[in-house]
Every structure is written in structure tokens, then in C-alpha cells.
Amino acid sequence: MTLGIITISHNRPNVLRLWCAQIKRLRERLGTYIPAVVVSDEADKSICNEYKVWHITQQNNPATEKFNRAFEYMKSQGVDAVMTLGSDDIISCGFYTKTLAELDKGADYVGTRIFYFYCGQGLERGKMVKLDTPQTKGIGRTVTKDILNQCDWRLWDIEKNWGMDAIATKNIVKYAKKKAIVEDIIVDVKTRGTQLNSFKIWGNRLPQCDPNLFYNILNEEELGILKSL
């Protein structure tokens, strides 16, 4: 079973470096080549090359088309399934291997209900909170080629820059036959205080937890990048 990982990015080179460094960690610690692709600005290509992550240059609008380009690349690589991460989402090796295990057991749609928000900048830097939701979200979502083949590997059939999770989910559930939920460490690193989903918004609503849960999954390179954000 080959599980690729995709993301899109725009004008966030330091955060993207952390994302690419996690791909290097996953490959080294799991002892396997993991196909990975970033669709973003041309300026990010050098970072991706450094970490041996494939890069596709694509204009930022619409963001949905950037995701479709990423899936198109994964189709060309012959993967069995694709995991979607935000460019600020970092996963543990356990999250990846547990997802693979569910795919091996026959799941065609894998998600998570529990994830974390980490503050990477500002006065609350270093704080982390936990979100436990009744339903899975787009973060860390994985779908198999069985689903993707039925929609021509295009989960987004509308050109938009927002509401992308709902669009993809609507198309996935048309074809999904067996859904699975995994629980392990997956962290959304917040670095933009002006975002609607800034850490300040989540930090005031959710229970705080020990950031060592996050630090302990990272290698020295990732910790250094995180510190420099």
C-alpha cells in the first residue's frame, strides 16, 4: 500500500520548510519512500528540492485547483491512497502508520476527530490546545484510489478559496464504502495572528495540553525550524 501526502501553500516559506522537514523525518524513521508534493508559488521550489519533495507551481487562486493539481500528480505516481495536510499541519509517524493500517484493513476513507493547535508565534508562543470533535475534519484526511477513480481524481469540482473541506467531503461520501478513524498526534501550527482560525480564537475555547506531546514527535531539525518561526 503506497500512501502519498499532499499540501498547498502560499507565501509561507518558513512554515513550508517545517512541513517538508516532516516528510524527511517520516521517510527516515519509517524506512520507506513516501511520495509528497507541494503546490505553491515558484519561490517555494528550492525548499521542496532541498527535502526531495516534488513541487508544482500554480497560481494561488482558486485554491481548489491547487489541490486538484496535487491529486493529479499523485495519480501519475500510481499511489494507492492520498493524505491531505495543510502546509502548517505536522503529523507523527504513528499517525501515518495507523492510517496505513486502516487502509490495509479495507477502509477507503480515513480521518481523525482529535487534533491539536500549537501557537508558533506571538505572546502565546509554545502553548498548545486539544480539539476533540464528534465528526472528522479535513485535517489528515486520507482517501483511496477507489474513491478517486470515481471522480477522476478531482475532489473539488467548484473553483473556490474557502469552504474547501465541505466540497471535498460532499464528493467523498458519494463513493466511500468504509470509513475509519485514527487517533495519534497531528498538530496545526498557528503562525498568523490575523487568521480567522488564529491560535487566539482556539486558545480561548479549548483545554490546554502539554506541548511536549508535539515536541516529542519531532527531530532536531524540525525543532530548530519551529523555534525560528
Coordinates of N, CA and C in Angstrom, one line a residue:
M1 N 0.8 -1.2 0.0 CA 0.0 0.0 0.0 C 0.9 1.2 0.0
T2 N 0.7 2.1 -1.0 CA 1.5 3.3 -1.1 C 0.6 4.5 -0.7
L3 N 1.0 5.3 0.3 CA 0.3 6.4 0.7 C 1.1 7.7 0.5
G4 N 0.6 8.5 -0.4 CA 1.2 9.8 -0.6 C 0.7 10.9 0.2
I5 N 1.4 12.0 0.3 CA 1.0 13.2 1.1 C 1.0 14.4 0.3
I6 N 0.0 15.2 0.3 CA -0.1 16.5 -0.5 C -0.3 17.7 0.4
T7 N 0.1 18.8 -0.1 CA -0.3 20.1 0.6 C -0.3 21.2 -0.5
I8 N -0.9 22.3 -0.1 CA -0.8 23.5 -0.9 C -0.3 24.6 0.0
S9 N 0.4 25.7 -0.6 CA 0.9 26.7 0.3 C 0.9 28.0 -0.5
H10 N 1.0 29.1 0.2 CA 1.1 30.4 -0.4 C 1.9 31.4 0.6
N11 N 3.0 31.8 0.1 CA 3.8 32.9 0.8 C 4.0 32.6 2.3
R12 N 4.4 31.3 2.6 CA 4.7 31.0 4.0 C 6.0 30.1 4.0
P13 N 7.1 30.6 3.5 CA 8.3 29.7 3.3 C 8.8 29.0 4.6
N14 N 8.8 29.7 5.7 CA 9.3 29.1 6.9 C 8.5 28.0 7.4
V15 N 7.1 28.2 7.3 CA 6.2 27.1 7.7 C 6.3 25.9 6.8
L16 N 6.5 26.2 5.5 CA 6.6 25.2 4.5 C 7.9 24.4 4.7
R17 N 8.9 25.0 5.2 CA 10.2 24.3 5.5 C 9.9 23.3 6.6
L18 N 9.1 23.6 7.6 CA 8.8 22.7 8.6 C 8.0 21.5 8.1
W19 N 7.1 21.8 7.2 CA 6.3 20.8 6.6 C 7.1 19.8 5.8
C20 N 8.1 20.3 5.0 CA 8.9 19.5 4.2 C 9.9 18.7 5.1
A21 N 10.3 19.3 6.2 CA 11.2 18.6 7.1 C 10.5 17.4 7.7
Q22 N 9.2 17.5 7.9 CA 8.5 16.3 8.5 C 8.4 15.2 7.5
I23 N 8.4 15.5 6.2 CA 8.4 14.4 5.2 C 9.8 13.7 5.3
K24 N 10.8 14.4 5.5 CA 12.1 13.8 5.6 C 12.2 12.9 6.8
R25 N 11.6 13.4 8.0 CA 11.5 12.6 9.2 C 10.7 11.3 9.0
L26 N 9.6 11.4 8.4 CA 8.7 10.2 8.2 C 9.5 9.2 7.3
R27 N 10.1 9.7 6.3 CA 10.8 8.7 5.4 C 12.0 8.0 6.1
E28 N 12.7 8.8 6.9 CA 13.9 8.2 7.6 C 13.4 7.3 8.7
R29 N 12.5 7.7 9.5 CA 12.1 6.9 10.7 C 11.3 5.7 10.3
L30 N 10.5 5.8 9.2 CA 9.7 4.6 8.8 C 10.5 3.8 7.8
G31 N 11.6 4.3 7.3 CA 12.4 3.5 6.4 C 11.8 3.2 5.1
T32 N 11.0 4.2 4.6 CA 10.4 4.0 3.3 C 10.2 5.3 2.5
Y33 N 10.2 5.2 1.2 CA 10.0 6.4 0.4 C 8.5 6.8 0.4
I34 N 8.2 8.0 0.8 CA 6.8 8.5 0.9 C 6.6 9.5 -0.2
P35 N 5.8 9.3 -1.3 CA 5.6 10.4 -2.2 C 5.0 11.6 -1.6
A36 N 5.5 12.8 -1.9 CA 4.9 14.0 -1.3 C 5.0 15.1 -2.4
V37 N 4.0 16.0 -2.4 CA 4.0 17.1 -3.3 C 3.5 18.4 -2.7
V38 N 4.0 19.5 -3.1 CA 3.6 20.8 -2.7 C 3.2 21.6 -3.9
V39 N 2.0 22.2 -3.9 CA 1.6 23.0 -5.0 C 1.5 24.5 -4.4
S40 N 2.4 25.3 -5.0 CA 2.5 26.7 -4.4 C 3.3 27.6 -5.3
D41 N 3.8 28.7 -4.8 CA 4.5 29.7 -5.6 C 5.8 29.2 -6.0
E42 N 6.3 29.7 -7.1 CA 7.6 29.3 -7.7 C 8.7 29.5 -6.7
A43 N 8.6 30.5 -5.8 CA 9.7 30.7 -4.8 C 9.9 29.6 -3.9
D44 N 8.9 28.7 -3.7 CA 9.0 27.6 -2.8 C 9.7 26.4 -3.3
K45 N 10.0 26.4 -4.6 CA 10.6 25.2 -5.3 C 11.9 24.8 -4.7
S46 N 12.8 25.8 -4.3 CA 14.1 25.5 -3.8 C 14.0 24.7 -2.5
I47 N 13.0 25.1 -1.6 CA 12.8 24.5 -0.3 C 12.4 23.0 -0.6
C48 N 11.5 22.8 -1.5 CA 11.0 21.5 -1.8 C 12.1 20.6 -2.4
N49 N 12.9 21.2 -3.2 CA 14.0 20.4 -3.8 C 15.0 20.0 -2.7
E50 N 15.2 20.9 -1.8 CA 16.2 20.6 -0.7 C 15.7 19.3 0.1
Y51 N 14.4 19.1 0.2 CA 13.9 18.0 1.0 C 13.4 16.9 0.1
K52 N 13.7 17.0 -1.2 CA 13.2 15.9 -2.1 C 11.7 15.7 -2.1
V53 N 11.0 16.8 -2.1 CA 9.6 16.9 -2.2 C 9.2 17.5 -3.5
W54 N 8.4 16.8 -4.3 CA 8.0 17.4 -5.6 C 7.3 18.7 -5.5
H55 N 7.6 19.6 -6.4 CA 6.9 20.9 -6.3 C 6.2 21.2 -7.7
I56 N 5.0 21.8 -7.6 CA 4.3 22.2 -8.8 C 3.9 23.7 -8.6
T57 N 4.3 24.5 -9.5 CA 4.0 25.9 -9.4 C 2.6 26.2 -10.0
Q58 N 1.8 26.9 -9.2 CA 0.4 27.1 -9.5 C 0.0 28.4 -8.9
Q59 N -0.8 29.2 -9.6 CA -1.3 30.5 -9.1 C -2.2 30.2 -7.9
N60 N -2.3 31.1 -6.9 CA -3.0 30.9 -5.7 C -4.5 30.8 -5.8
N61 N -5.0 31.4 -6.8 CA -6.5 31.4 -7.0 C -6.9 30.7 -8.3
P62 N -7.8 29.7 -8.2 CA -8.5 29.3 -7.0 C -7.7 28.2 -6.2
A63 N -7.8 28.2 -4.9 CA -7.1 27.2 -4.1 C -7.6 25.8 -4.4
T64 N -8.8 25.6 -4.8 CA -9.3 24.3 -5.1 C -8.6 23.6 -6.2
E65 N -8.2 24.5 -7.2 CA -7.5 23.9 -8.3 C -6.1 23.5 -8.0
K66 N -5.5 24.1 -7.0 CA -4.2 23.7 -6.5 C -4.2 22.3 -5.9
F67 N -5.3 22.1 -5.1 CA -5.5 20.7 -4.6 C -5.7 19.7 -5.7
N68 N -6.4 20.0 -6.7 CA -6.6 19.1 -7.8 C -5.3 18.8 -8.5
R69 N -4.5 19.8 -8.7 CA -3.2 19.6 -9.3 C -2.3 18.6 -8.5
A70 N -2.4 18.7 -7.2 CA -1.7 17.8 -6.3 C -2.2 16.4 -6.5
F71 N -3.5 16.2 -6.5 CA -4.0 14.8 -6.7 C -3.7 14.3 -8.1
E72 N -3.7 15.2 -9.1 CA -3.3 14.8 -10.4 C -1.8 14.2 -10.4
Y73 N -1.0 14.9 -9.7 CA 0.4 14.4 -9.6 C 0.5 13.0 -8.9
M74 N -0.3 12.8 -7.8 CA -0.3 11.6 -7.1 C -0.8 10.4 -8.0
K75 N -1.8 10.7 -8.8 CA -2.3 9.7 -9.8 C -1.2 9.3 -10.7
S76 N -0.3 10.2 -11.1 CA 0.8 9.9 -12.0 C 1.8 9.0 -11.3
Q77 N 1.8 9.1 -10.0 CA 2.8 8.3 -9.3 C 2.3 6.9 -8.9
G78 N 1.1 6.6 -9.2 CA 0.5 5.3 -9.0 C 0.3 4.9 -7.5
V79 N 0.0 5.9 -6.7 CA -0.2 5.7 -5.3 C -1.6 5.0 -5.1
D80 N -1.7 4.3 -3.9 CA -3.0 3.6 -3.6 C -3.9 4.6 -2.8
A81 N -3.4 5.6 -2.1 CA -4.2 6.5 -1.3 C -3.4 7.8 -1.2
V82 N -4.2 8.8 -0.8 CA -3.6 10.2 -0.6 C -4.0 10.8 0.7
M83 N -3.1 11.3 1.4 CA -3.4 12.0 2.7 C -3.2 13.5 2.4
T84 N -4.2 14.3 2.8 CA -4.2 15.8 2.6 C -3.9 16.5 3.9
L85 N -2.8 17.3 3.9 CA -2.4 18.1 5.0 C -2.4 19.6 4.6
G86 N -2.7 20.4 5.6 CA -2.4 21.8 5.4 C -0.9 22.1 5.4
S87 N -0.4 23.2 4.9 CA 1.0 23.4 4.9 C 1.6 23.7 6.3
D88 N 0.7 23.8 7.3 CA 1.1 24.0 8.7 C 0.7 22.8 9.5
D89 N 0.3 21.7 8.9 CA -0.1 20.5 9.7 C 1.1 19.5 9.8
I90 N 1.4 19.1 11.0 CA 2.5 18.2 11.2 C 2.0 16.9 11.9
I91 N 2.4 15.8 11.4 CA 1.9 14.5 11.9 C 3.1 13.7 12.5
S92 N 2.7 12.8 13.4 CA 3.6 11.8 14.0 C 3.8 10.6 13.0
C93 N 4.8 9.9 13.2 CA 5.0 8.6 12.5 C 3.8 7.7 12.8
G94 N 3.3 7.7 14.0 CA 2.2 6.9 14.4 C 0.9 7.2 13.6
F95 N 0.7 8.5 13.4 CA -0.5 8.9 12.6 C -0.4 8.3 11.2
Y96 N 0.7 8.3 10.6 CA 0.9 7.8 9.3 C 0.7 6.3 9.3
T97 N 1.4 5.6 10.2 CA 1.3 4.1 10.2 C -0.1 3.6 10.6
K98 N -0.8 4.3 11.5 CA -2.1 3.9 11.8 C -3.1 4.1 10.6
T99 N -2.8 5.1 9.9 CA -3.7 5.4 8.7 C -3.4 4.2 7.7
L100 N -2.2 3.9 7.5 CA -1.8 2.8 6.6 C -2.5 1.5 7.1
A101 N -2.5 1.2 8.4 CA -3.1 0.0 8.9 C -4.6 -0.1 8.6
E102 N -5.3 1.1 8.7 CA -6.7 1.1 8.4 C -7.0 0.9 6.9
L103 N -6.1 1.4 6.1 CA -6.2 1.2 4.6 C -6.0 -0.3 4.3
D104 N -5.0 -0.9 5.0 CA -4.8 -2.4 4.8 C -6.0 -3.2 5.2
K105 N -6.7 -2.7 6.2 CA -7.9 -3.5 6.7 C -9.1 -3.2 5.8
G106 N -9.0 -2.4 4.8 CA -10.1 -2.2 3.8 C -10.8 -0.9 3.9
A107 N -10.4 0.0 4.7 CA -11.0 1.4 4.7 C -10.6 2.1 3.4
D108 N -11.6 2.9 2.9 CA -11.3 3.7 1.7 C -11.3 5.2 2.1
Y109 N -11.7 5.5 3.3 CA -11.8 6.9 3.8 C -11.3 6.9 5.2
V110 N -10.2 7.6 5.5 CA -9.7 7.6 6.9 C -9.6 9.1 7.4
G111 N -10.0 9.3 8.6 CA -9.9 10.7 9.1 C -9.6 10.6 10.6
T112 N -9.6 11.8 11.3 CA -9.4 11.9 12.7 C -10.3 12.9 13.3
R113 N -10.6 12.6 14.6 CA -11.5 13.5 15.4 C -10.7 14.4 16.3
I114 N -9.5 13.9 16.7 CA -8.7 14.6 17.7 C -7.4 15.2 17.1
F115 N -7.3 16.5 17.3 CA -6.0 17.1 16.8 C -5.7 18.3 17.7
Y116 N -4.6 18.9 17.4 CA -4.0 19.9 18.3 C -3.7 21.2 17.5
F117 N -3.8 22.3 18.2 CA -3.4 23.6 17.7 C -2.2 24.1 18.6
Y118 N -1.1 24.4 17.9 CA 0.1 24.9 18.6 C 0.4 26.3 18.1
C119 N 0.7 27.2 19.1 CA 1.0 28.6 18.8 C 2.5 28.7 18.5
G120 N 2.8 29.0 17.2 CA 4.2 29.1 16.8 C 4.8 30.5 16.8
Q121 N 3.9 31.5 17.1 CA 4.4 32.9 17.1 C 3.6 33.7 18.1
G122 N 4.1 34.9 18.5 CA 3.4 35.8 19.3 C 3.5 35.5 20.8
L123 N 2.7 36.2 21.6 CA 2.8 36.2 23.1 C 2.4 34.8 23.6
E124 N 1.6 34.0 22.9 CA 1.2 32.7 23.4 C 2.1 31.6 22.8
R125 N 3.2 32.0 22.2 CA 4.0 31.0 21.6 C 4.4 29.9 22.5
G126 N 4.3 28.6 22.0 CA 4.6 27.5 22.8 C 3.4 26.8 23.5
K127 N 2.2 27.5 23.5 CA 1.1 26.9 24.0 C 0.4 26.0 23.0
M128 N -0.3 25.0 23.5 CA -1.0 24.0 22.7 C -2.3 23.6 23.3
V129 N -3.3 23.5 22.4 CA -4.7 23.1 22.9 C -5.1 21.9 22.1
K130 N -6.1 21.2 22.6 CA -6.6 20.0 22.0 C -8.1 20.1 21.6
L131 N -8.4 19.7 20.4 CA -9.7 19.7 19.9 C -10.2 18.3 19.7
D132 N -11.3 17.9 20.3 CA -11.9 16.6 20.2 C -13.3 16.8 19.6
T133 N -13.5 16.5 18.4 CA -14.8 16.7 17.7 C -15.6 15.5 17.5
P134 N -16.9 15.6 17.3 CA -17.7 14.4 17.1 C -17.6 13.9 15.7
Q135 N -17.2 14.8 14.8 CA -17.0 14.4 13.4 C -15.6 14.6 12.9
T136 N -15.1 13.8 11.9 CA -13.8 14.1 11.4 C -13.8 15.4 10.6
K137 N -12.6 16.0 10.5 CA -12.4 17.2 9.8 C -11.4 16.9 8.6
G138 N -11.2 17.9 7.8 CA -10.3 17.7 6.6 C -8.8 17.5 7.0
I139 N -8.4 17.9 8.1 CA -7.0 17.7 8.5 C -6.6 16.2 8.6
G140 N -5.6 15.9 7.8 CA -5.1 14.5 7.8 C -6.0 13.5 7.1
R141 N -7.0 14.0 6.4 CA -7.9 13.1 5.7 C -7.2 12.3 4.6
T142 N -7.6 11.0 4.5 CA -7.0 10.1 3.5 C -8.1 9.4 2.7
V143 N -7.9 9.4 1.4 CA -8.9 8.7 0.5 C -8.1 7.8 -0.4
T144 N -8.7 6.7 -0.8 CA -8.0 5.7 -1.6 C -8.3 6.0 -3.1
K145 N -7.5 5.3 -3.9 CA -7.7 5.4 -5.4 C -9.1 4.9 -5.8
D146 N -9.7 4.0 -5.0 CA -11.0 3.5 -5.4 C -12.0 4.7 -5.4
I147 N -11.9 5.6 -4.4 CA -12.8 6.8 -4.4 C -12.4 7.7 -5.5
L148 N -11.1 8.0 -5.6 CA -10.5 9.0 -6.5 C -10.8 8.6 -8.0
N149 N -10.7 7.4 -8.3 CA -11.0 7.0 -9.7 C -12.4 7.3 -10.1
Q150 N -13.3 7.3 -9.2 CA -14.7 7.6 -9.5 C -15.0 9.1 -9.7
C151 N -14.1 9.9 -9.3 CA -14.3 11.4 -9.5 C -13.1 11.9 -10.3
D152 N -12.5 11.0 -11.1 CA -11.3 11.4 -11.9 C -10.3 12.2 -11.2
W153 N -10.1 11.8 -9.9 CA -9.0 12.3 -9.0 C -9.2 13.8 -8.8
R154 N -10.4 14.3 -8.9 CA -10.8 15.7 -8.7 C -11.9 15.8 -7.6
L155 N -11.4 16.0 -6.3 CA -12.4 16.1 -5.2 C -13.0 17.5 -5.2
W156 N -12.5 18.4 -5.9 CA -13.0 19.8 -5.9 C -13.5 20.1 -7.3
D157 N -14.8 20.1 -7.4 CA -15.4 20.4 -8.7 C -16.0 21.8 -8.8
I158 N -15.7 22.7 -7.8 CA -16.0 24.1 -7.8 C -14.8 24.9 -7.5
E159 N -14.6 26.0 -8.2 CA -13.5 26.9 -8.0 C -13.8 27.8 -6.8
K160 N -13.0 27.6 -5.7 CA -13.2 28.4 -4.5 C -11.9 28.5 -3.8
N161 N -11.9 29.5 -2.9 CA -10.8 29.7 -2.0 C -11.2 29.5 -0.5
W162 N -12.4 29.1 -0.3 CA -12.9 28.9 1.1 C -14.0 27.8 1.0
G163 N -14.3 27.2 2.1 CA -15.3 26.1 2.2 C -14.8 24.8 1.5
M164 N -13.5 24.7 1.4 CA -12.9 23.6 0.6 C -13.2 22.2 1.2
D165 N -13.2 22.2 2.6 CA -13.4 20.9 3.3 C -14.8 20.4 3.0
A166 N -15.8 21.3 3.0 CA -17.1 20.8 2.7 C -17.3 20.3 1.3
I167 N -16.7 20.9 0.4 CA -16.7 20.5 -1.0 C -16.2 19.1 -1.2
A168 N -15.0 18.9 -0.7 CA -14.3 17.6 -0.8 C -15.1 16.5 -0.1
T169 N -15.6 16.8 1.1 CA -16.4 15.8 1.9 C -17.6 15.4 1.2
K170 N -18.3 16.4 0.6 CA -19.5 16.0 -0.2 C -19.2 15.1 -1.3
N171 N -18.1 15.2 -2.0 CA -17.8 14.3 -3.1 C -17.3 13.0 -2.6
I172 N -16.6 13.0 -1.5 CA -16.0 11.7 -1.0 C -17.2 10.8 -0.5
V173 N -18.1 11.4 0.2 CA -19.2 10.5 0.8 C -20.1 9.9 -0.3
K174 N -20.0 10.4 -1.5 CA -20.8 9.8 -2.6 C -20.3 8.4 -2.9
Y175 N -19.0 8.2 -2.7 CA -18.3 6.9 -3.1 C -17.7 6.1 -2.0
A176 N -17.5 6.7 -0.8 CA -16.9 6.0 0.3 C -17.8 4.8 0.8
K177 N -17.1 3.7 1.0 CA -17.8 2.5 1.5 C -17.5 2.1 2.9
K178 N -16.3 2.4 3.3 CA -15.8 2.0 4.7 C -14.9 3.1 5.2
K179 N -15.4 3.8 6.2 CA -14.7 4.9 6.9 C -14.0 4.4 8.2
A180 N -12.8 4.9 8.4 CA -12.1 4.6 9.7 C -11.6 5.8 10.3
I181 N -11.4 5.8 11.6 CA -10.9 6.9 12.4 C -9.6 6.5 13.1
V182 N -8.6 7.4 13.0 CA -7.4 7.1 13.7 C -7.1 8.2 14.7
E183 N -6.4 7.9 15.7 CA -6.1 8.8 16.8 C -4.6 8.7 17.0
D184 N -3.9 9.8 16.8 CA -2.5 10.0 17.2 C -2.2 11.5 17.1
I185 N -0.9 11.8 17.1 CA -0.6 13.3 17.1 C -0.6 13.9 15.7
I186 N -1.5 14.9 15.6 CA -1.5 15.7 14.4 C -1.7 17.1 14.8
V187 N -0.8 18.0 14.4 CA -0.8 19.4 15.0 C -0.9 20.4 13.9
D188 N -1.8 21.4 14.1 CA -1.9 22.6 13.2 C -1.1 23.7 13.9
V189 N 0.0 24.1 13.3 CA 0.9 25.1 13.8 C 0.4 26.5 13.4
K190 N -0.1 27.3 14.3 CA -0.6 28.6 14.0 C 0.5 29.7 14.1
T191 N 0.6 30.4 13.0 CA 1.6 31.4 12.9 C 1.1 32.8 12.4
R192 N -0.2 32.9 12.1 CA -0.8 34.1 11.6 C -1.8 34.6 12.5
G193 N -1.5 35.6 13.2 CA -2.5 36.2 14.2 C -3.7 36.8 13.6
T194 N -3.7 37.1 12.3 CA -4.8 37.8 11.7 C -5.8 36.8 11.1
Q195 N -5.4 35.5 11.1 CA -6.3 34.5 10.5 C -7.6 34.3 11.3
L196 N -8.7 34.0 10.6 CA -9.9 33.7 11.3 C -9.7 32.6 12.3
N197 N -8.9 31.6 11.8 CA -8.6 30.4 12.7 C -7.3 30.6 13.4
S198 N -7.0 31.8 13.9 CA -5.8 32.0 14.6 C -5.7 31.2 15.9
F199 N -4.6 31.1 16.5 CA -4.5 30.4 17.8 C -5.3 31.1 18.9
K200 N -5.4 32.4 18.8 CA -6.1 33.1 19.8 C -7.6 32.7 19.9
I201 N -8.1 32.5 18.7 CA -9.5 32.0 18.7 C -9.7 30.7 19.4
W202 N -8.8 29.7 19.0 CA -8.9 28.4 19.5 C -8.4 28.3 21.0
G203 N -7.4 29.1 21.3 CA -6.8 29.0 22.6 C -7.7 29.4 23.7
N204 N -8.7 30.3 23.4 CA -9.6 30.7 24.4 C -10.8 29.8 24.5
R205 N -10.9 28.8 23.7 CA -12.1 27.9 23.7 C -11.8 26.5 24.1
L206 N -10.5 26.1 24.0 CA -10.2 24.7 24.1 C -9.2 24.5 25.3
P207 N -9.2 23.3 25.9 CA -8.3 23.0 27.0 C -6.8 22.9 26.6
Q208 N -6.0 23.5 27.4 CA -4.5 23.5 27.1 C -4.0 22.1 27.4
C209 N -2.9 21.8 26.7 CA -2.3 20.5 27.0 C -0.8 20.7 26.9
D210 N 0.0 19.6 27.2 CA 1.4 19.7 27.3 C 2.0 19.7 25.9
P211 N 2.7 20.8 25.5 CA 3.3 20.9 24.2 C 4.4 19.8 23.9
N212 N 4.9 19.2 25.0 CA 5.8 18.1 24.8 C 5.2 16.9 23.9
L213 N 3.9 16.8 23.9 CA 3.3 15.8 23.0 C 3.7 16.1 21.6
F214 N 3.8 17.4 21.3 CA 4.2 17.8 19.9 C 5.7 17.7 19.8
Y215 N 6.5 18.3 20.7 CA 7.9 18.3 20.6 C 8.5 16.9 20.5
N216 N 7.9 15.9 21.2 CA 8.5 14.6 21.2 C 8.4 13.8 19.9
I217 N 7.5 14.3 19.0 CA 7.4 13.6 17.7 C 8.4 14.1 16.7
L218 N 9.0 15.3 17.0 CA 9.9 16.0 16.0 C 11.3 15.6 16.2
N219 N 12.1 15.8 15.1 CA 13.5 15.6 15.2 C 14.2 16.9 15.5
E220 N 15.5 16.9 15.6 CA 16.2 18.1 16.0 C 16.1 19.2 14.9
E221 N 16.1 18.8 13.7 CA 15.9 19.8 12.6 C 14.6 20.5 12.7
E222 N 13.5 19.7 12.9 CA 12.2 20.3 13.0 C 12.1 21.2 14.2
L223 N 12.6 20.8 15.3 CA 12.6 21.6 16.5 C 13.3 22.9 16.3
G224 N 14.4 22.9 15.5 CA 15.1 24.1 15.2 C 14.3 25.1 14.3
I225 N 13.6 24.5 13.3 CA 12.8 25.3 12.4 C 11.6 25.9 13.2
L226 N 11.0 25.1 14.1 CA 9.9 25.5 14.9 C 10.3 26.7 15.7
K227 N 11.4 26.6 16.3 CA 11.9 27.7 17.2 C 12.2 29.0 16.4
S228 N 12.5 28.9 15.1 CA 12.9 30.0 14.3 C 11.7 30.7 13.7
L229 N 10.5 30.1 13.8 CA 9.3 30.7 13.2 C 9.0 32.1 13.7

